[in-house]
Amino acid sequence: MSLIPNQQPEDRELSNYKLETPSTEFKRAQKLKQKLEGSHVARVVLILLAIVGTSMVIGDGILTPSISGFKINYVYLSHFLFIFAS
């Protein structure tokens, strides 16, 4: 057994003396998080933004293809009626 500790990379990861101070971005994010969680108005605004965003995704995914499919059917129907009327 040796009295001198090994200088292995794993030993450095397990060391209790390695303390990381929070970065400025992390501190800024924590302050913003605390303000958003504490404000009733901010909560309502975030909920409304989430609802509007979800509605836009649903509208884009469901309504847009059905409207374009309706236009295509209208074009086919009008073409058929034009041929039938002549």
XYZ file of N, CA and C in Angstrom:
258
model
N 0.846 -1.186 0.000
C 0.000 0.000 0.000
C 0.879 1.232 0.000
N 0.415 2.182 -0.714
C 1.182 3.412 -0.813
C 0.444 4.540 -0.095
N 1.179 5.479 0.413
C 0.579 6.633 1.084
C 0.276 7.766 0.114
N 0.830 7.693 -1.067
C 0.596 8.721 -2.082
C -0.600 8.282 -2.925
N -1.628 9.123 -3.034
C -2.801 8.721 -3.823
C -2.470 8.662 -5.314
N -3.171 7.814 -6.009
C -3.007 7.691 -7.457
C -3.577 8.925 -8.148
N -2.988 9.269 -9.250
C -3.466 10.407 -10.026
C -4.241 9.905 -11.244
N -5.255 9.151 -10.987
C -6.098 8.605 -12.049
C -7.209 9.607 -12.390
N -7.685 9.625 -13.651
C -8.792 10.522 -14.000
C -10.065 10.227 -13.191
N -10.274 8.956 -12.841
C -11.455 8.601 -12.066
C -11.393 9.198 -10.667
N -10.171 9.297 -10.139
C -10.013 9.874 -8.807
C -10.389 11.348 -8.795
N -10.069 12.043 -9.865
C -10.421 13.463 -9.941
C -11.931 13.649 -10.010
N -12.645 12.736 -10.686
C -14.098 12.846 -10.782
C -14.775 12.584 -9.444
N -14.183 11.769 -8.610
C -14.767 11.423 -7.327
C -14.360 12.383 -6.214
N -13.521 13.316 -6.493
C -13.012 14.218 -5.471
C -14.121 15.130 -4.955
N -14.126 15.347 -3.643
C -15.094 16.260 -3.028
C -14.657 17.710 -3.152
N -13.439 17.945 -3.540
C -12.913 19.294 -3.608
C -13.214 19.984 -4.928
N -13.759 19.257 -5.836
C -14.072 19.839 -7.141
C -15.487 20.425 -7.080
N -15.565 21.710 -6.845
C -16.850 22.401 -6.783
C -16.991 23.301 -7.996
N -18.122 23.202 -8.637
C -18.373 24.046 -9.800
C -19.309 25.170 -9.399
N -18.919 26.379 -9.720
C -19.796 27.517 -9.452
C -20.770 27.662 -10.610
N -21.995 28.079 -10.327
C -22.973 28.220 -11.403
C -22.576 29.332 -12.373
N -22.852 29.111 -13.638
C -22.512 30.099 -14.655
C -23.512 31.247 -14.617
N -23.186 32.323 -15.313
C -24.086 33.476 -15.337
C -25.392 33.146 -16.061
N -25.321 32.286 -17.090
C -26.543 31.893 -17.792
C -27.464 31.102 -16.878
N -26.869 30.233 -16.070
C -27.665 29.429 -15.139
C -28.314 30.321 -14.088
N -27.560 31.292 -13.574
C -28.122 32.216 -12.588
C -29.264 33.029 -13.200
N -29.083 33.493 -14.424
C -30.120 34.261 -15.115
C -31.367 33.409 -15.353
N -31.163 32.152 -15.729
C -32.287 31.244 -15.953
C -33.036 30.973 -14.651
N -32.308 30.824 -13.554
C -32.945 30.594 -12.261
C -33.785 31.795 -11.843
N -33.271 33.014 -12.043
C -34.026 34.216 -11.688
C -35.288 34.329 -12.534
N -35.164 34.070 -13.827
C -36.323 34.133 -14.714
C -37.357 33.079 -14.337
N -36.891 31.900 -14.001
C -37.788 30.824 -13.589
C -38.546 31.204 -12.323
N -37.866 31.782 -11.357
C -38.512 32.179 -10.115
C -39.547 33.266 -10.356
N -39.233 34.225 -11.243
C -40.194 35.288 -11.543
C -41.417 34.743 -12.269
N -41.205 33.831 -13.227
C -42.330 33.262 -13.964
C -43.206 32.389 -13.081
N -42.592 31.639 -12.177
C -43.363 30.783 -11.290
C -44.109 31.572 -10.238
N -43.608 32.737 -9.874
C -44.239 33.538 -8.828
C -45.320 34.476 -9.337
N -45.351 34.756 -10.612
C -46.288 35.726 -11.175
C -47.516 35.022 -11.733
N -48.685 35.452 -11.279
C -49.941 34.872 -11.777
C -50.184 35.277 -13.234
N -49.864 36.520 -13.567
C -50.064 37.006 -14.945
C -49.180 36.237 -15.919
N -47.944 35.975 -15.527
C -47.028 35.236 -16.397
C -47.526 33.818 -16.622
N -48.086 33.202 -15.598
C -48.638 31.856 -15.765
C -49.780 31.841 -16.760
N -50.676 32.830 -16.659
C -51.818 32.903 -17.574
C -51.338 33.130 -19.005
N -50.366 33.994 -19.175
C -49.834 34.277 -20.514
C -49.182 33.026 -21.100
N -48.420 32.287 -20.294
C -47.782 31.072 -20.786
C -48.806 30.006 -21.165
N -49.884 29.887 -20.377
C -50.941 28.926 -20.708
C -51.617 29.319 -22.013
N -51.900 30.613 -22.181
C -52.541 31.066 -23.422
C -51.631 30.834 -24.633
N -50.338 31.075 -24.475
C -49.403 30.822 -25.573
C -49.354 29.340 -25.930
N -49.401 28.492 -24.908
C -49.394 27.044 -25.170
C -50.671 26.616 -25.886
N -51.812 27.173 -25.490
C -53.084 26.826 -26.134
C -53.115 27.315 -27.575
N -52.649 28.537 -27.811
C -52.625 29.077 -29.178
C -51.673 28.269 -30.052
N -50.518 27.919 -29.529
C -49.566 27.123 -30.302
C -50.116 25.752 -30.647
N -50.782 25.126 -29.680
C -51.387 23.816 -29.934
C -52.491 23.925 -30.971
N -53.290 24.976 -30.877
C -54.360 25.182 -31.851
C -53.808 25.403 -33.255
N -52.694 26.120 -33.344
C -52.090 26.346 -34.659
C -51.570 25.051 -35.260
N -50.975 24.202 -34.431
C -50.468 22.922 -34.931
C -51.617 22.040 -35.395
N -52.687 22.000 -34.607
C -53.856 21.201 -34.991
C -54.475 21.747 -36.268
N -54.617 23.049 -36.350
C -55.194 23.658 -37.546
C -54.353 23.426 -38.777
N -53.053 23.505 -38.619
C -52.170 23.294 -39.754
C -52.172 21.836 -40.198
N -52.303 20.925 -39.248
C -52.241 19.504 -39.580
C -53.551 18.921 -40.060
N -54.678 19.493 -39.629
C -55.984 18.918 -39.962
C -56.749 19.763 -40.969
N -56.852 21.061 -40.701
C -57.696 21.907 -41.551
C -57.082 22.186 -42.914
N -55.781 22.413 -42.970
C -55.146 22.749 -44.240
C -55.269 21.626 -45.274
N -54.977 20.374 -44.927
C -55.164 19.321 -45.932
C -56.623 19.129 -46.343
N -57.553 19.313 -45.397
C -58.962 19.123 -45.752
C -59.444 20.239 -46.655
N -58.946 21.471 -46.451
C -59.341 22.577 -47.326
C -58.780 22.366 -48.722
N -57.505 21.956 -48.820
C -56.912 21.749 -50.142
C -57.581 20.552 -50.824
N -57.922 19.472 -50.035
C -58.637 18.347 -50.629
C -59.991 18.762 -51.148
N -60.680 19.758 -50.437
C -61.973 20.273 -50.878
C -61.816 21.031 -52.191
N -60.744 21.819 -52.294
C -60.507 22.561 -53.534
C -60.296 21.612 -54.712
N -59.549 20.536 -54.476
C -59.301 19.574 -55.550
C -60.606 18.923 -55.985
N -61.440 18.546 -55.023
C -62.730 17.950 -55.365
C -63.616 18.931 -56.115
N -63.567 20.197 -55.742
C -64.353 21.214 -56.427
C -63.885 21.351 -57.880
N -62.584 21.319 -58.096
C -62.052 21.424 -59.457
C -62.488 20.214 -60.290
N -62.389 19.010 -59.727
C -62.809 17.811 -60.451
C -64.297 17.850 -60.751
N -65.096 18.289 -59.774
C -66.540 18.341 -59.952
C -66.910 19.370 -61.017
N -66.270 20.552 -60.978
C -66.585 21.570 -61.972
C -66.158 21.111 -63.368
N -65.061 20.415 -63.466
C -64.626 19.895 -64.750
C -65.627 18.850 -65.275
N -66.101 17.991 -64.385
C -67.084 16.986 -64.769
C -68.386 17.658 -65.212
N -68.827 18.674 -64.460
C -70.072 19.371 -64.829
C -69.922 20.120 -66.137
N -68.723 20.664 -66.391
C -68.498 21.376 -67.649
C -68.572 20.407 -68.833
N -67.979 19.223 -68.669
C -68.027 18.218 -69.751
C -69.453 17.708 -69.920
N -70.159 17.515 -68.828
C -71.511 16.980 -68.874
C -72.471 17.992 -69.506
N -72.253 19.304 -69.259
C -73.158 20.333 -69.775
C -72.936 20.577 -71.259
N -71.751 20.282 -71.803
C -71.529 20.576 -73.211
C -71.963 19.483 -74.094
